[in-house]
PDB file of C-alpha atoms in Angstrom:
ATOM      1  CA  UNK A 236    -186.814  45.229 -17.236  1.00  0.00           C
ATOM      2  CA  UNK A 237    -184.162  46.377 -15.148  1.00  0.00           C
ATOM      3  CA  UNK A 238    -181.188  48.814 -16.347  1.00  0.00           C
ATOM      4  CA  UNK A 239    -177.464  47.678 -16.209  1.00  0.00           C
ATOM      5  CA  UNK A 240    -174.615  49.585 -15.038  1.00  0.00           C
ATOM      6  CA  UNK A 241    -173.017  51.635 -17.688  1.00  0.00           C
ATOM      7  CA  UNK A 242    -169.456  50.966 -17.685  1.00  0.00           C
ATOM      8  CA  UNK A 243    -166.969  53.045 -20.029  1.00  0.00           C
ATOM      9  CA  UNK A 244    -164.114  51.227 -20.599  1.00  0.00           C
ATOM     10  CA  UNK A 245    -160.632  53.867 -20.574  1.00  0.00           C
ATOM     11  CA  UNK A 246    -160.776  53.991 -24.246  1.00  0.00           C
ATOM     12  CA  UNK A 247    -164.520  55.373 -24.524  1.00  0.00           C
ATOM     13  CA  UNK A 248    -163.998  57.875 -21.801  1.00  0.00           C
ATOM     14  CA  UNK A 249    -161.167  58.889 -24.048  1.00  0.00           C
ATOM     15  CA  UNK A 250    -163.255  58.814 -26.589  1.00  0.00           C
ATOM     16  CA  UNK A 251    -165.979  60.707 -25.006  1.00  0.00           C
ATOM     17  CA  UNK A 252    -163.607  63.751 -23.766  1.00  0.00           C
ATOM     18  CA  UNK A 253    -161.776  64.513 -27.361  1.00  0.00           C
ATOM     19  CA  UNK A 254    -165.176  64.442 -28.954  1.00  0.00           C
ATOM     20  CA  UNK A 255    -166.696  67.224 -26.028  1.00  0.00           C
ATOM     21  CA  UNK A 256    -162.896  68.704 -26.366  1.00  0.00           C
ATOM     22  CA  UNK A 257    -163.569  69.104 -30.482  1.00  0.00           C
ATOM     23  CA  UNK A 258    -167.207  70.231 -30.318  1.00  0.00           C
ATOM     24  CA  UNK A 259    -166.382  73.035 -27.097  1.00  0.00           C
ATOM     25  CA  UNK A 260    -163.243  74.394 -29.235  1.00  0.00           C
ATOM     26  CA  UNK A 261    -165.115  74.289 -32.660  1.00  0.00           C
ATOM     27  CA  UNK A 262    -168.908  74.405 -31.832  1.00  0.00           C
ATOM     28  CA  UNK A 263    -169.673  76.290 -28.772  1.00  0.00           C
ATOM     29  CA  UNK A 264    -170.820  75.168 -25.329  1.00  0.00           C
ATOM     30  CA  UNK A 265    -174.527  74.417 -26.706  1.00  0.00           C
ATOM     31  CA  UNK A 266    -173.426  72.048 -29.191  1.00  0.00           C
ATOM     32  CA  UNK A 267    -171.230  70.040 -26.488  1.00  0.00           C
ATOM     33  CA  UNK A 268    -173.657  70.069 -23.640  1.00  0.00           C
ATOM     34  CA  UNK A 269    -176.184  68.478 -26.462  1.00  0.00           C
ATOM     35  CA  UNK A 270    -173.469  65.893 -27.319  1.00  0.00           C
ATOM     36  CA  UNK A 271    -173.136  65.108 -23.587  1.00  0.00           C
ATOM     37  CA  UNK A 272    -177.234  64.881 -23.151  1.00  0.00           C
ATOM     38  CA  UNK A 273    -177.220  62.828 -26.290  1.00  0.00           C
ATOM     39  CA  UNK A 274    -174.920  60.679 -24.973  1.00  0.00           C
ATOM     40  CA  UNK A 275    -176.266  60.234 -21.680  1.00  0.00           C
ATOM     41  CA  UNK A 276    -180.071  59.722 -23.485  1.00  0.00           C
ATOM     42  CA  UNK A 277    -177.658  56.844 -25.481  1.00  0.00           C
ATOM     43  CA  UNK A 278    -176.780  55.140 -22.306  1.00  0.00           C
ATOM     44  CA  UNK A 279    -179.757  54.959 -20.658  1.00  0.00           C
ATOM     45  CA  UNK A 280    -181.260  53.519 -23.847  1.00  0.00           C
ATOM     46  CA  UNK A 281    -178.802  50.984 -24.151  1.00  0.00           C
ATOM     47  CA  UNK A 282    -178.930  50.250 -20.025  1.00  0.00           C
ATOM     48  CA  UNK A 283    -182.255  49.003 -20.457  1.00  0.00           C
ATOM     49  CA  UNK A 284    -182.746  47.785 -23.814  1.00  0.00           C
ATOM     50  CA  UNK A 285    -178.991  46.377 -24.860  1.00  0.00           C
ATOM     51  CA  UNK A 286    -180.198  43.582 -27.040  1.00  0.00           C
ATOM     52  CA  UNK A 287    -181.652  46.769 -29.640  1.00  0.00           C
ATOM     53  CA  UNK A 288    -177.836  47.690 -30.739  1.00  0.00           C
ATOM     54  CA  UNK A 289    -176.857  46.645 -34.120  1.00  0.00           C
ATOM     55  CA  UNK A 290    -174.882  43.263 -34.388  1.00  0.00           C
ATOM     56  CA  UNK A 291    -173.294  45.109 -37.625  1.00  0.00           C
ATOM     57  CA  UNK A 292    -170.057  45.156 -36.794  1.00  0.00           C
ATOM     58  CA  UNK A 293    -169.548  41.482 -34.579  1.00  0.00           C
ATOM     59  CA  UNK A 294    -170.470  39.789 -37.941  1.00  0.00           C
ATOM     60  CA  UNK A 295    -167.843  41.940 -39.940  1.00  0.00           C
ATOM     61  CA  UNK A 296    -165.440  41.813 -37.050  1.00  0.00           C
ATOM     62  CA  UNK A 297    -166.066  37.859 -36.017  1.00  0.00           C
ATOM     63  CA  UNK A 298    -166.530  39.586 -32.603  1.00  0.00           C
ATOM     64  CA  UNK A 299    -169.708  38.095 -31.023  1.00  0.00           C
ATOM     65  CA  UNK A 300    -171.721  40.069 -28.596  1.00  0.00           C
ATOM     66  CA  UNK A 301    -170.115  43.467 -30.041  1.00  0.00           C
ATOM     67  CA  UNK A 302    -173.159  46.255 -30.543  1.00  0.00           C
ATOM     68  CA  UNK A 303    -173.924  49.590 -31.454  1.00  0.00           C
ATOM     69  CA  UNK A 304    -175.645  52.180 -30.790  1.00  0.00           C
ATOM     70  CA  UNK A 305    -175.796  55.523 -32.596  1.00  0.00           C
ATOM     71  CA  UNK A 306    -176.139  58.765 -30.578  1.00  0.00           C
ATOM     72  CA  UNK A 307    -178.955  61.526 -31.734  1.00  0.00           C
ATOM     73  CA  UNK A 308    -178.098  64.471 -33.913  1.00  0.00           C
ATOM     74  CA  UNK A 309    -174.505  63.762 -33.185  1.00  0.00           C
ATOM     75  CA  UNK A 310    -172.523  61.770 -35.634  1.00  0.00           C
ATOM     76  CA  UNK A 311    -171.330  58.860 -32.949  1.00  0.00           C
ATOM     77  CA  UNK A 312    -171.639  55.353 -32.656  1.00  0.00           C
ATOM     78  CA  UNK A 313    -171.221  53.878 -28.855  1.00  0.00           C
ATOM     79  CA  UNK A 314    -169.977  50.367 -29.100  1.00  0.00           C
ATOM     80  CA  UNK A 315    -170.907  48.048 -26.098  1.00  0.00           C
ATOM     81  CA  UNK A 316    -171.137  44.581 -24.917  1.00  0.00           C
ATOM     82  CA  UNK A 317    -173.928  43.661 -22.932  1.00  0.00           C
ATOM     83  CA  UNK A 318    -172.632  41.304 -20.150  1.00  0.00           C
ATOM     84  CA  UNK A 319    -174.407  39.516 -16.950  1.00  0.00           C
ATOM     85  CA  UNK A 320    -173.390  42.488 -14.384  1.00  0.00           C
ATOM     86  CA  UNK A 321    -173.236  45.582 -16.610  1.00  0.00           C
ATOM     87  CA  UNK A 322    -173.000  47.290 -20.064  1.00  0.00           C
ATOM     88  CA  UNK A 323    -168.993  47.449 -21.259  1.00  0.00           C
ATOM     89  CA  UNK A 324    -169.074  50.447 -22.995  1.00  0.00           C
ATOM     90  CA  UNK A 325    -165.967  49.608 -25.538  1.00  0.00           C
ATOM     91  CA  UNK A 326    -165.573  52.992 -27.479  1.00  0.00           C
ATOM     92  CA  UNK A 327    -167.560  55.876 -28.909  1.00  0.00           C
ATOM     93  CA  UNK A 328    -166.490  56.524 -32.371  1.00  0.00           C
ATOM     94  CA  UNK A 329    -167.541  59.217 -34.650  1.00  0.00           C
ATOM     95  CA  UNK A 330    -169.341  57.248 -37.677  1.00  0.00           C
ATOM     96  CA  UNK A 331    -167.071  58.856 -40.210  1.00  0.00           C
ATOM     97  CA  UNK A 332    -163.857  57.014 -39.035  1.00  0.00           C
ATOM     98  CA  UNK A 333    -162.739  53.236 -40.702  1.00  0.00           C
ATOM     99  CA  UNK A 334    -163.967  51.739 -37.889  1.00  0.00           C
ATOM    100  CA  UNK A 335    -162.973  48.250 -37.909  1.00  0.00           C
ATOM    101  CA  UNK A 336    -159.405  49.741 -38.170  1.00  0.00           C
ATOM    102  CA  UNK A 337    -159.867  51.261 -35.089  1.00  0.00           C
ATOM    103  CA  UNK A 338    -162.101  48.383 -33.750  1.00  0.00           C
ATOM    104  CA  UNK A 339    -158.773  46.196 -34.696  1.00  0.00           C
ATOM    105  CA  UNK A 340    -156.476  47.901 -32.711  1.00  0.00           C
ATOM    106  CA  UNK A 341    -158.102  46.804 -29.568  1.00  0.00           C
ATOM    107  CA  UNK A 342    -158.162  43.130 -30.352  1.00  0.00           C
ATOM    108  CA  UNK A 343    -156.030  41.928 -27.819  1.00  0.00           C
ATOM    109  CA  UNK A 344    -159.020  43.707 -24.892  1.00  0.00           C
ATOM    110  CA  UNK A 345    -162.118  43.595 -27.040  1.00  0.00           C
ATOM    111  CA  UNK A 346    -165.240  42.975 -25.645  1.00  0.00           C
ATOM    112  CA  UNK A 347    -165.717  40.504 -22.297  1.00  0.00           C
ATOM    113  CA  UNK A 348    -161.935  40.810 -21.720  1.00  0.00           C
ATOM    114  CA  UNK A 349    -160.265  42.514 -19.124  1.00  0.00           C
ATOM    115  CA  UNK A 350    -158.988  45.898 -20.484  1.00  0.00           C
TER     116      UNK A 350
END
């Protein structure tokens, strides 16, 4: 099968920099250059296997096509949509968090819509 593009959206970039931002002022280089490899070992999971994320949260959201995918070691979930051209990489939240608060905030560009 062949891999998608990986494509953060603003918000998961965000995301992805205050979690490296946390784990290089309270961890140490090591533990946020394994985040990043975790991450990137994430992606190119989910690039050519997208269908294996968890529907979890599109049933609790009513947001179909909404998946996740949780990173190794590293207390993250990456949530995607897997569209015809690419992977939309929504956000990459740390598990702890109420997520379908945060999930709810981006309603009005959730996944397949511009944003």
């Amino acid at each position: 099968m062949k891999s998608k593009p990986i494509v953060p959206r603003e918000a998961a970039s965000r995301d992805v920099e205050d979690a490296v931002d946390f784990y290089l002022s309270e961890a140490g280089d090591q533990i946020a250059l394994g985040f990043v490899a975790a991450l990137e070992h994430a992606y190119r999971q989910i690039a050519s296997q997208p269908a294996a994320g968890s529907p979890r949260y599109a049933h609790e959201l009513n947001m179909p096509g909404l998946r996740t995918w949780p990173l190794q070691r590293y207390p993250y979930l990456i949530f995607y949509v897997d569209l015809p051209d690419r992977i939309d990489i929504w956000r990459v939240l740390h598990g702890q968090r109420d997520i379908p608060a945060w999930l709810q905030e981006d309603t009005d560009t959730g996944p397949g819509r511009p944003g």
